PDB file of C-alpha atoms in Angstrom:
ATOM      1  CA  MET A   1      16.743 219.743 155.832  1.00 57.00           C
ATOM      2  CA  LEU A   2      16.495 217.502 152.855  1.00 65.00           C
ATOM      3  CA  ALA A   3      15.087 214.641 155.208  1.00 67.00           C
ATOM      4  CA  ARG A   4      12.458 217.055 156.280  1.00 67.00           C
ATOM      5  CA  LEU A   5      11.506 218.101 153.051  1.00 68.00           C
ATOM      6  CA  ILE A   6      11.425 214.464 151.427  1.00 73.00           C
ATOM      7  CA  PRO A   7      11.024 212.237 154.405  1.00 73.00           C
ATOM      8  CA  HIS A   8      10.392 209.143 152.112  1.00 76.00           C
ATOM      9  CA  PRO A   9      12.199 209.325 148.876  1.00 78.00           C
ATOM     10  CA  MET A  10      10.876 205.981 147.617  1.00 79.00           C
ATOM     11  CA  LEU A  11       7.182 207.056 148.500  1.00 82.00           C
ATOM     12  CA  SER A  12       7.707 210.204 146.719  1.00 85.00           C
ATOM     13  CA  VAL A  13       8.977 208.579 143.438  1.00 86.00           C
ATOM     14  CA  THR A  14       6.234 206.023 143.718  1.00 85.00           C
ATOM     15  CA  LEU A  15       3.430 208.652 143.961  1.00 88.00           C
ATOM     16  CA  THR A  16       4.787 210.520 140.983  1.00 88.00           C
ATOM     17  CA  LEU A  17       4.905 207.354 138.904  1.00 88.00           C
ATOM     18  CA  VAL A  18       1.422 206.338 140.058  1.00 88.00           C
ATOM     19  CA  TRP A  19       0.082 209.917 138.952  1.00 88.00           C
ATOM     20  CA  LEU A  20       1.696 209.669 135.682  1.00 87.00           C
ATOM     21  CA  ALA A  21       0.134 206.116 135.092  1.00 85.00           C
ATOM     22  CA  LEU A  22      -3.186 207.501 136.196  1.00 86.00           C
ATOM     23  CA  VAL A  23      -3.214 210.430 133.710  1.00 85.00           C
ATOM     24  CA  ASN A  24      -1.833 208.010 131.167  1.00 78.00           C
ATOM     25  CA  THR A  25       0.209 210.648 129.290  1.00 79.00           C
ATOM     26  CA  VAL A  26       3.740 211.947 130.124  1.00 80.00           C
ATOM     27  CA  THR A  27       3.946 215.663 129.737  1.00 85.00           C
ATOM     28  CA  LEU A  28       5.931 218.281 131.493  1.00 89.00           C
ATOM     29  CA  GLY A  29       2.765 219.650 133.243  1.00 88.00           C
ATOM     30  CA  ASN A  30       1.839 216.227 134.655  1.00 86.00           C
ATOM     31  CA  LEU A  31       5.318 215.565 135.635  1.00 89.00           C
ATOM     32  CA  LEU A  32       5.278 218.710 137.584  1.00 90.00           C
ATOM     33  CA  LEU A  33       1.978 218.156 139.154  1.00 90.00           C
ATOM     34  CA  GLY A  34       2.961 214.508 140.087  1.00 88.00           C
ATOM     35  CA  SER A  35       6.183 215.654 141.762  1.00 89.00           C
ATOM     36  CA  ALA A  36       4.390 218.207 143.578  1.00 89.00           C
ATOM     37  CA  LEU A  37       1.948 215.525 144.940  1.00 88.00           C
ATOM     38  CA  GLY A  38       4.985 213.121 145.584  1.00 86.00           C
ATOM     39  CA  ILE A  39       6.453 215.903 147.813  1.00 86.00           C
ATOM     40  CA  VAL A  40       3.353 217.169 149.654  1.00 87.00           C
ATOM     41  CA  ILE A  41       1.669 213.879 150.464  1.00 86.00           C
ATOM     42  CA  PRO A  42       4.681 212.269 152.030  1.00 83.00           C
ATOM     43  CA  MET A  43       5.042 215.543 154.224  1.00 83.00           C
ATOM     44  CA  ILE A  44       1.522 215.513 155.365  1.00 85.00           C
ATOM     45  CA  THR A  45       1.415 211.775 156.111  1.00 82.00           C
ATOM     46  CA  ALA A  46       4.937 211.665 157.697  1.00 78.00           C
ATOM     47  CA  PRO A  47       3.602 211.157 161.326  1.00 78.00           C
ATOM     48  CA  TYR A  48       2.029 207.825 160.166  1.00 79.00           C
ATOM     49  CA  TRP A  49       5.198 206.434 158.798  1.00 74.00           C
ATOM     50  CA  PRO A  50       7.965 206.869 161.465  1.00 73.00           C
ATOM     51  CA  ASN A  51      10.191 204.354 160.033  1.00 71.00           C
ATOM     52  CA  ARG A  52      11.695 204.571 156.695  1.00 69.00           C
ATOM     53  CA  PRO A  53      11.781 201.020 155.162  1.00 67.00           C
ATOM     54  CA  THR A  54      14.959 200.165 153.407  1.00 68.00           C
ATOM     55  CA  LEU A  55      15.321 198.193 150.226  1.00 70.00           C
ATOM     56  CA  ARG A  56      18.587 196.538 150.403  1.00 70.00           C
ATOM     57  CA  LYS A  57      18.788 194.890 146.993  1.00 76.00           C
ATOM     58  CA  PRO A  58      16.686 196.201 144.166  1.00 76.00           C
ATOM     59  CA  LEU A  59      17.507 193.276 141.945  1.00 82.00           C
ATOM     60  CA  ALA A  60      16.124 190.863 144.647  1.00 84.00           C
ATOM     61  CA  VAL A  61      12.858 192.704 144.234  1.00 85.00           C
ATOM     62  CA  ALA A  62      12.600 191.900 140.482  1.00 87.00           C
ATOM     63  CA  GLU A  63      13.516 188.261 141.318  1.00 88.00           C
ATOM     64  CA  PHE A  64      10.899 188.154 144.003  1.00 88.00           C
ATOM     65  CA  VAL A  65       8.193 189.665 141.798  1.00 88.00           C
ATOM     66  CA  LEU A  66       8.902 187.082 138.921  1.00 90.00           C
ATOM     67  CA  VAL A  67       8.893 184.199 141.463  1.00 90.00           C
ATOM     68  CA  VAL A  68       5.605 185.457 142.874  1.00 88.00           C
ATOM     69  CA  PHE A  69       3.969 185.888 139.346  1.00 87.00           C
ATOM     70  CA  TRP A  70       5.078 182.407 138.469  1.00 89.00           C
ATOM     71  CA  ASP A  71       3.551 180.845 141.547  1.00 87.00           C
ATOM     72  CA  ILE A  72       0.382 182.725 140.985  1.00 86.00           C
ATOM     73  CA  ILE A  73      -0.109 181.210 137.502  1.00 86.00           C
ATOM     74  CA  VAL A  74       0.809 177.658 138.752  1.00 86.00           C
ATOM     75  CA  ALA A  75      -1.226 177.938 141.908  1.00 83.00           C
ATOM     76  CA  ASN A  76      -4.250 179.193 140.053  1.00 84.00           C
ATOM     77  CA  ILE A  77      -4.220 176.176 137.776  1.00 85.00           C
ATOM     78  CA  GLN A  78      -3.837 173.782 140.759  1.00 84.00           C
ATOM     79  CA  VAL A  79      -6.670 175.405 142.726  1.00 84.00           C
ATOM     80  CA  ALA A  80      -8.872 175.346 139.563  1.00 85.00           C
ATOM     81  CA  ALA A  81      -8.243 171.723 139.310  1.00 85.00           C
ATOM     82  CA  ILE A  82      -9.099 171.040 142.930  1.00 84.00           C
ATOM     83  CA  ILE A  83     -12.398 172.996 142.504  1.00 84.00           C
ATOM     84  CA  LEU A  84     -13.247 171.323 139.244  1.00 85.00           C
ATOM     85  CA  PHE A  85     -12.211 167.713 139.895  1.00 85.00           C
ATOM     86  CA  ARG A  86     -12.175 167.051 143.672  1.00 82.00           C
ATOM     87  CA  ARG A  87     -15.182 166.020 145.431  1.00 82.00           C
ATOM     88  CA  ARG A  88     -16.221 168.121 148.293  1.00 79.00           C
ATOM     89  CA  ALA A  89     -15.133 165.497 150.943  1.00 79.00           C
ATOM     90  CA  ASP A  90     -11.765 165.065 149.339  1.00 81.00           C
ATOM     91  CA  ILE A  91     -10.707 168.750 149.906  1.00 82.00           C
ATOM     92  CA  HIS A  92      -8.649 168.835 153.184  1.00 83.00           C
ATOM     93  CA  SER A  93      -8.549 172.389 154.390  1.00 84.00           C
ATOM     94  CA  GLN A  94      -6.144 173.068 156.986  1.00 84.00           C
ATOM     95  CA  TRP A  95      -4.843 175.782 159.174  1.00 86.00           C
ATOM     96  CA  VAL A  96      -1.019 176.280 159.096  1.00 86.00           C
ATOM     97  CA  THR A  97       1.125 178.217 161.533  1.00 87.00           C
ATOM     98  CA  VAL A  98       4.077 179.814 159.991  1.00 87.00           C
ATOM     99  CA  PRO A  99       6.742 180.893 162.448  1.00 87.00           C
ATOM    100  CA  LEU A 100       8.239 184.331 161.281  1.00 87.00           C
ATOM    101  CA  ASP A 101      11.807 185.316 161.157  1.00 86.00           C
ATOM    102  CA  LEU A 102      10.858 188.725 159.597  1.00 84.00           C
ATOM    103  CA  THR A 103      10.611 191.607 162.089  1.00 83.00           C
ATOM    104  CA  SER A 104       9.833 194.736 159.983  1.00 82.00           C
ATOM    105  CA  PRO A 105       6.074 195.632 159.609  1.00 82.00           C
ATOM    106  CA  GLU A 106       6.610 196.301 155.696  1.00 81.00           C
ATOM    107  CA  ALA A 107       8.173 192.934 155.186  1.00 85.00           C
ATOM    108  CA  ILE A 108       5.423 190.994 157.075  1.00 88.00           C
ATOM    109  CA  THR A 109       2.765 192.914 155.214  1.00 87.00           C
ATOM    110  CA  ALA A 110       4.422 191.982 151.925  1.00 87.00           C
ATOM    111  CA  LEU A 111       4.569 188.384 152.984  1.00 89.00           C
ATOM    112  CA  GLY A 112       1.002 188.303 153.948  1.00 89.00           C
ATOM    113  CA  GLY A 113       0.033 189.827 150.800  1.00 88.00           C
ATOM    114  CA  THR A 114       2.028 187.314 148.804  1.00 88.00           C
ATOM    115  CA  ILE A 115       0.534 184.325 150.792  1.00 88.00           C
ATOM    116  CA  THR A 116      -2.998 185.419 150.012  1.00 86.00           C
ATOM    117  CA  MET A 117      -2.341 186.202 146.358  1.00 84.00           C
ATOM    118  CA  THR A 118      -0.931 182.872 145.725  1.00 81.00           C
ATOM    119  CA  PRO A 119      -4.295 181.070 145.502  1.00 72.00           C
ATOM    120  CA  GLY A 120      -4.852 178.165 147.677  1.00 81.00           C
ATOM    121  CA  THR A 121      -3.473 179.920 150.827  1.00 86.00           C
ATOM    122  CA  VAL A 122      -5.028 182.881 152.701  1.00 86.00           C
ATOM    123  CA  ALA A 123      -2.888 184.791 155.392  1.00 86.00           C
ATOM    124  CA  VAL A 124      -5.495 185.471 158.123  1.00 86.00           C
ATOM    125  CA  THR A 125      -3.849 186.965 161.108  1.00 86.00           C
ATOM    126  CA  LEU A 126      -0.645 187.202 163.235  1.00 85.00           C
ATOM    127  CA  SER A 127       0.005 186.141 166.621  1.00 83.00           C
ATOM    128  CA  ALA A 128      -0.355 189.008 169.068  1.00 82.00           C
ATOM    129  CA  ASP A 129       3.414 189.432 169.352  1.00 81.00           C
ATOM    130  CA  ALA A 130       3.885 189.226 165.489  1.00 80.00           C
ATOM    131  CA  GLY A 131       5.975 186.157 165.949  1.00 82.00           C
ATOM    132  CA  SER A 132       3.989 183.806 163.695  1.00 86.00           C
ATOM    133  CA  MET A 133       1.289 183.942 160.932  1.00 87.00           C
ATOM    134  CA  LEU A 134      -1.877 182.043 160.688  1.00 87.00           C
ATOM    135  CA  VAL A 135      -2.433 180.723 157.178  1.00 87.00           C
ATOM    136  CA  HIS A 136      -5.533 178.853 155.918  1.00 87.00           C
ATOM    137  CA  CYS A 137      -4.758 176.323 153.234  1.00 87.00           C
ATOM    138  CA  LEU A 138      -7.589 175.253 150.785  1.00 85.00           C
ATOM    139  CA  HIS A 139      -6.246 171.819 150.278  1.00 84.00           C
ATOM    140  CA  THR A 140      -2.955 170.157 151.643  1.00 82.00           C
ATOM    141  CA  ASP A 141      -1.910 166.816 153.037  1.00 82.00           C
ATOM    142  CA  ASP A 142       1.431 168.165 153.919  1.00 83.00           C
ATOM    143  CA  PRO A 143       1.106 171.232 156.197  1.00 81.00           C
ATOM    144  CA  ASP A 144       4.793 171.024 157.243  1.00 85.00           C
ATOM    145  CA  GLY A 145       5.934 171.085 153.650  1.00 84.00           C
ATOM    146  CA  LEU A 146       3.734 173.927 152.797  1.00 84.00           C
ATOM    147  CA  ARG A 147       5.089 175.994 155.837  1.00 86.00           C
ATOM    148  CA  ASP A 148       8.732 175.146 154.746  1.00 86.00           C
ATOM    149  CA  SER A 149       8.060 176.204 151.145  1.00 85.00           C
ATOM    150  CA  ILE A 150       6.540 179.488 152.320  1.00 86.00           C
ATOM    151  CA  LYS A 151       9.506 180.193 154.451  1.00 86.00           C
ATOM    152  CA  THR A 152      12.093 179.180 151.873  1.00 86.00           C
ATOM    153  CA  ARG A 153      10.444 180.577 148.820  1.00 86.00           C
ATOM    154  CA  TYR A 154       9.037 183.979 150.137  1.00 87.00           C
ATOM    155  CA  GLU A 155      10.321 184.812 153.495  1.00 86.00           C
ATOM    156  CA  ARG A 156      14.050 184.113 152.764  1.00 87.00           C
ATOM    157  CA  ARG A 157      13.764 186.522 149.704  1.00 86.00           C
ATOM    158  CA  LEU A 158      11.931 189.138 151.718  1.00 86.00           C
ATOM    159  CA  LYS A 159      14.497 189.016 154.491  1.00 85.00           C
ATOM    160  CA  GLU A 160      17.071 189.723 151.925  1.00 83.00           C
ATOM    161  CA  ILE A 161      15.127 192.594 150.510  1.00 83.00           C
ATOM    162  CA  PHE A 162      13.944 194.435 153.720  1.00 79.00           C
ATOM    163  CA  GLU A 163      16.330 193.388 156.502  1.00 73.00           C
TER     164      GLU A 163
ATOM    165  CA  MET B   1      -0.439 189.825 111.558  1.00 71.00           C
ATOM    166  CA  ALA B   2      -3.797 191.200 112.413  1.00 83.00           C
ATOM    167  CA  LEU B   3      -5.075 187.624 112.796  1.00 88.00           C
ATOM    168  CA  PHE B   4      -2.322 186.619 115.049  1.00 88.00           C
ATOM    169  CA  THR B   5      -3.017 189.771 117.212  1.00 88.00           C
ATOM    170  CA  ASP B   6      -6.601 188.785 117.368  1.00 90.00           C
ATOM    171  CA  ILE B   7      -5.879 185.266 118.348  1.00 92.00           C
ATOM    172  CA  LEU B   8      -3.435 186.460 121.026  1.00 91.00           C
ATOM    173  CA  ILE B   9      -5.815 188.955 122.618  1.00 91.00           C
ATOM    174  CA  SER B  10      -8.754 186.364 122.328  1.00 92.00           C
ATOM    175  CA  PHE B  11      -6.535 183.769 124.068  1.00 92.00           C
ATOM    176  CA  PHE B  12      -5.969 186.030 127.070  1.00 91.00           C
ATOM    177  CA  LEU B  13      -9.663 186.888 127.149  1.00 92.00           C
ATOM    178  CA  VAL B  14     -10.755 183.236 127.022  1.00 92.00           C
ATOM    179  CA  ILE B  15      -8.226 182.384 129.870  1.00 90.00           C
ATOM    180  CA  SER B  16      -9.623 185.101 132.097  1.00 90.00           C
ATOM    181  CA  GLY B  17     -13.204 184.228 131.445  1.00 90.00           C
ATOM    182  CA  VAL B  18     -12.418 180.483 132.306  1.00 89.00           C
ATOM    183  CA  PHE B  19     -10.652 181.274 135.488  1.00 87.00           C
ATOM    184  CA  GLY B  20     -13.405 183.853 136.328  1.00 87.00           C
ATOM    185  CA  LEU B  21     -15.969 181.121 135.822  1.00 88.00           C
ATOM    186  CA  VAL B  22     -14.071 178.500 137.835  1.00 87.00           C
ATOM    187  CA  GLY B  23     -13.685 181.114 140.649  1.00 85.00           C
ATOM    188  CA  SER B  24     -17.376 181.588 140.680  1.00 86.00           C
ATOM    189  CA  PHE B  25     -18.185 178.092 140.495  1.00 86.00           C
ATOM    190  CA  GLY B  26     -15.798 177.631 143.574  1.00 84.00           C
ATOM    191  CA  LEU B  27     -18.016 179.947 145.502  1.00 84.00           C
ATOM    192  CA  VAL B  28     -20.930 177.657 145.123  1.00 84.00           C
ATOM    193  CA  LYS B  29     -19.135 174.288 145.414  1.00 83.00           C
ATOM    194  CA  LEU B  30     -16.864 174.927 148.263  1.00 82.00           C
ATOM    195  CA  HIS B  31     -17.981 174.250 151.853  1.00 80.00           C
ATOM    196  CA  GLY B  32     -17.947 176.897 154.591  1.00 81.00           C
ATOM    197  CA  SER B  33     -16.690 180.482 154.641  1.00 81.00           C
ATOM    198  CA  MET B  34     -13.100 179.704 155.051  1.00 82.00           C
ATOM    199  CA  GLN B  35     -13.008 177.526 151.927  1.00 83.00           C
ATOM    200  CA  ARG B  36     -15.140 179.948 149.891  1.00 83.00           C
ATOM    201  CA  LEU B  37     -12.776 182.705 150.680  1.00 82.00           C
ATOM    202  CA  HIS B  38     -10.200 181.062 148.408  1.00 82.00           C
ATOM    203  CA  ALA B  39     -12.409 181.435 145.334  1.00 78.00           C
ATOM    204  CA  PRO B  40     -12.409 185.235 144.948  1.00 73.00           C
ATOM    205  CA  THR B  41      -8.672 185.477 145.577  1.00 73.00           C
ATOM    206  CA  LYS B  42      -8.336 183.238 142.416  1.00 68.00           C
ATOM    207  CA  ALA B  43     -10.778 185.177 140.232  1.00 66.00           C
ATOM    208  CA  ALA B  44      -8.811 188.328 141.272  1.00 66.00           C
ATOM    209  CA  ALA B  45      -5.473 186.854 140.312  1.00 74.00           C
ATOM    210  CA  LEU B  46      -5.731 185.061 136.928  1.00 81.00           C
ATOM    211  CA  GLY B  47      -9.142 186.247 135.811  1.00 84.00           C
ATOM    212  CA  VAL B  48      -8.564 189.943 136.398  1.00 85.00           C
ATOM    213  CA  GLY B  49      -4.901 189.434 135.172  1.00 86.00           C
ATOM    214  CA  GLY B  50      -5.925 187.985 131.851  1.00 88.00           C
ATOM    215  CA  VAL B  51      -8.239 190.710 131.022  1.00 89.00           C
ATOM    216  CA  LEU B  52      -5.580 193.294 131.887  1.00 90.00           C
ATOM    217  CA  ILE B  53      -3.018 191.614 129.691  1.00 89.00           C
ATOM    218  CA  ALA B  54      -5.524 191.458 126.834  1.00 91.00           C
ATOM    219  CA  SER B  55      -6.341 195.123 127.316  1.00 90.00           C
ATOM    220  CA  MET B  56      -2.696 196.050 127.235  1.00 89.00           C
ATOM    221  CA  LEU B  57      -2.051 193.973 124.143  1.00 89.00           C
ATOM    222  CA  TYR B  58      -5.120 195.652 122.584  1.00 90.00           C
ATOM    223  CA  PHE B  59      -3.903 199.174 123.092  1.00 88.00           C
ATOM    224  CA  LEU B  60      -0.239 198.167 122.310  1.00 87.00           C
ATOM    225  CA  LEU B  61      -0.820 196.243 119.019  1.00 86.00           C
ATOM    226  CA  VAL B  62      -4.167 197.698 117.700  1.00 85.00           C
ATOM    227  CA  GLU B  63      -4.225 201.286 118.855  1.00 83.00           C
ATOM    228  CA  GLY B  64      -0.457 201.670 118.934  1.00 81.00           C
ATOM    229  CA  SER B  65      -0.430 203.379 122.286  1.00 80.00           C
ATOM    230  CA  PHE B  66       1.019 202.168 125.637  1.00 79.00           C
ATOM    231  CA  SER B  67      -1.627 202.162 128.442  1.00 80.00           C
ATOM    232  CA  PHE B  68      -0.538 202.323 131.979  1.00 82.00           C
ATOM    233  CA  HIS B  69      -3.830 201.979 133.626  1.00 85.00           C
ATOM    234  CA  GLU B  70      -3.768 198.127 133.559  1.00 85.00           C
ATOM    235  CA  LEU B  71      -0.564 198.128 135.619  1.00 84.00           C
ATOM    236  CA  LEU B  72      -2.092 200.348 138.099  1.00 87.00           C
ATOM    237  CA  ILE B  73      -5.219 198.170 138.419  1.00 87.00           C
ATOM    238  CA  THR B  74      -2.860 195.234 139.028  1.00 84.00           C
ATOM    239  CA  LEU B  75      -1.122 197.133 141.631  1.00 83.00           C
ATOM    240  CA  PHE B  76      -4.343 198.209 143.433  1.00 86.00           C
ATOM    241  CA  VAL B  77      -5.846 194.705 143.096  1.00 84.00           C
ATOM    242  CA  PHE B  78      -2.726 193.321 144.761  1.00 82.00           C
ATOM    243  CA  LEU B  79      -2.786 195.823 147.563  1.00 84.00           C
ATOM    244  CA  THR B  80      -6.501 195.596 148.376  1.00 85.00           C
ATOM    245  CA  ALA B  81      -7.401 191.896 147.850  1.00 84.00           C
ATOM    246  CA  PRO B  82      -5.164 190.452 150.726  1.00 85.00           C
ATOM    247  CA  ILE B  83      -6.622 193.015 153.139  1.00 88.00           C
ATOM    248  CA  THR B  84     -10.240 192.265 152.258  1.00 86.00           C
ATOM    249  CA  ALA B  85      -9.415 188.408 152.542  1.00 85.00           C
ATOM    250  CA  SER B  86      -7.764 188.948 156.064  1.00 87.00           C
ATOM    251  CA  PHE B  87     -10.727 191.114 157.229  1.00 88.00           C
ATOM    252  CA  ILE B  88     -13.278 188.494 156.144  1.00 87.00           C
ATOM    253  CA  ALA B  89     -11.281 185.705 157.696  1.00 86.00           C
ATOM    254  CA  LYS B  90     -10.922 187.668 160.931  1.00 87.00           C
ATOM    255  CA  ALA B  91     -14.467 188.393 161.269  1.00 87.00           C
ATOM    256  CA  PHE B  92     -15.220 184.694 160.539  1.00 87.00           C
ATOM    257  CA  MET B  93     -12.804 183.815 163.474  1.00 85.00           C
ATOM    258  CA  VAL B  94     -14.515 186.150 165.808  1.00 85.00           C
ATOM    259  CA  GLY B  95     -17.964 184.824 165.056  1.00 84.00           C
ATOM    260  CA  ASN B  96     -17.346 181.129 164.551  1.00 83.00           C
ATOM    261  CA  LEU B  97     -14.120 179.926 165.850  1.00 81.00           C
ATOM    262  CA  ARG B  98     -12.641 179.593 169.437  1.00 80.00           C
ATOM    263  CA  PRO B  99      -8.843 179.665 170.020  1.00 77.00           C
ATOM    264  CA  GLU B 100      -8.944 175.951 170.603  1.00 76.00           C
ATOM    265  CA  ASP B 101     -10.030 175.313 167.109  1.00 76.00           C
ATOM    266  CA  LEU B 102      -6.843 176.805 165.723  1.00 78.00           C
ATOM    267  CA  PRO B 103      -3.208 175.560 165.887  1.00 80.00           C
ATOM    268  CA  GLU B 104      -0.888 176.868 168.415  1.00 77.00           C
ATOM    269  CA  THR B 105       1.005 180.129 167.619  1.00 75.00           C
ATOM    270  CA  GLY B 106       4.182 178.474 168.832  1.00 75.00           C
ATOM    271  CA  GLY B 107       5.073 181.655 170.897  1.00 74.00           C
ATOM    272  CA  ALA B 108       4.138 183.207 174.215  1.00 74.00           C
ATOM    273  CA  TYR B 109       1.212 184.872 172.881  1.00 78.00           C
ATOM    274  CA  GLY B 110      -2.029 183.749 171.225  1.00 79.00           C
ATOM    275  CA  TRP B 111      -3.499 184.936 167.791  1.00 81.00           C
ATOM    276  CA  ALA B 112      -4.023 188.696 167.612  1.00 80.00           C
ATOM    277  CA  VAL B 113      -7.835 188.251 167.280  1.00 78.00           C
ATOM    278  CA  TYR B 114      -8.294 186.616 170.775  1.00 80.00           C
ATOM    279  CA  ASP B 115      -5.024 187.905 172.628  1.00 77.00           C
ATOM    280  CA  ASP B 116      -3.840 191.372 173.443  1.00 76.00           C
ATOM    281  CA  PRO B 117      -0.383 192.463 172.329  1.00 75.00           C
ATOM    282  CA  PRO B 118       2.523 192.656 174.604  1.00 75.00           C
ATOM    283  CA  ALA B 119       2.266 195.747 176.668  1.00 71.00           C
ATOM    284  CA  GLN B 120       4.702 198.402 175.559  1.00 62.00           C
ATOM    285  CA  ASP B 121       5.836 199.646 179.070  1.00 52.00           C
ATOM    286  CA  GLN B 122       4.887 196.838 181.455  1.00 48.00           C
ATOM    287  CA  HIS B 123       5.025 193.043 181.156  1.00 46.00           C
ATOM    288  CA  LYS B 124       1.964 190.929 181.419  1.00 44.00           C
ATOM    289  CA  ASP B 125       1.591 188.811 184.581  1.00 45.00           C
ATOM    290  CA  GLY B 126       4.204 186.102 184.241  1.00 43.00           C
ATOM    291  CA  GLY B 127       4.521 186.804 180.504  1.00 41.00           C
ATOM    292  CA  GLU B 128       8.307 187.217 180.637  1.00 39.00           C
ATOM    293  CA  LYS B 129       9.683 187.635 177.283  1.00 38.00           C
TER     294      LYS B 129
END
């Protein structure tokens, strides 16, 4: 009964929090309205979300977010340096294939988003069986090292979180 | 204290301006669609991030109230930017690249842009998994 009423508890909580953040003031009325949205929207959209993604380790999420934010800052500075100080002919762009150990769609989506948001790499597409990911790198002379760092830095943590 | 606040907020504004400028310059300087695609993801990350941090600090330290909107903008940018980038890149692949131009997938199937996904009920001819 509760599973039918609230098919995705995490989604409900997220929607409520997003609503409160949108109106920018926490009052009882807003909380009620947010909760109503948080219950109704997951019920309506439940057919599109057949699986309920599980978050195994909430603390690991915080660690992952911190690592990603730090990498975004570092990589931004590196890429800014590439743009400003390298001649066009010295920028070696490469395609890199990253074989995936992740299987859940949510985890792969999170990995792709992370790769794109850390500047210098863009996650482009998956192989048709979702077994590997195609990544375009702005400048690297060591594609194997890049692939390994993606796997150890992001994929390992996402695997802990989602699977 | 007011001076310190001003300097702190200005610092983040200048940071975001510099990275926004570098990102835009990258659009001009880099060569080819795939390289240029890297420039906007940059401006979105630190360029937008700097403005948002400055805005939050302003509301927190000057106005004395906490603003959640910046966190939401960060969330939405992080949700939408990778999808945009992936779509642009895929459109570029369809129009300008052939499968031979790309590295191997390392699996039985090609990249999703060119190859069909594994059939749910029947195996592809010889594509034993």
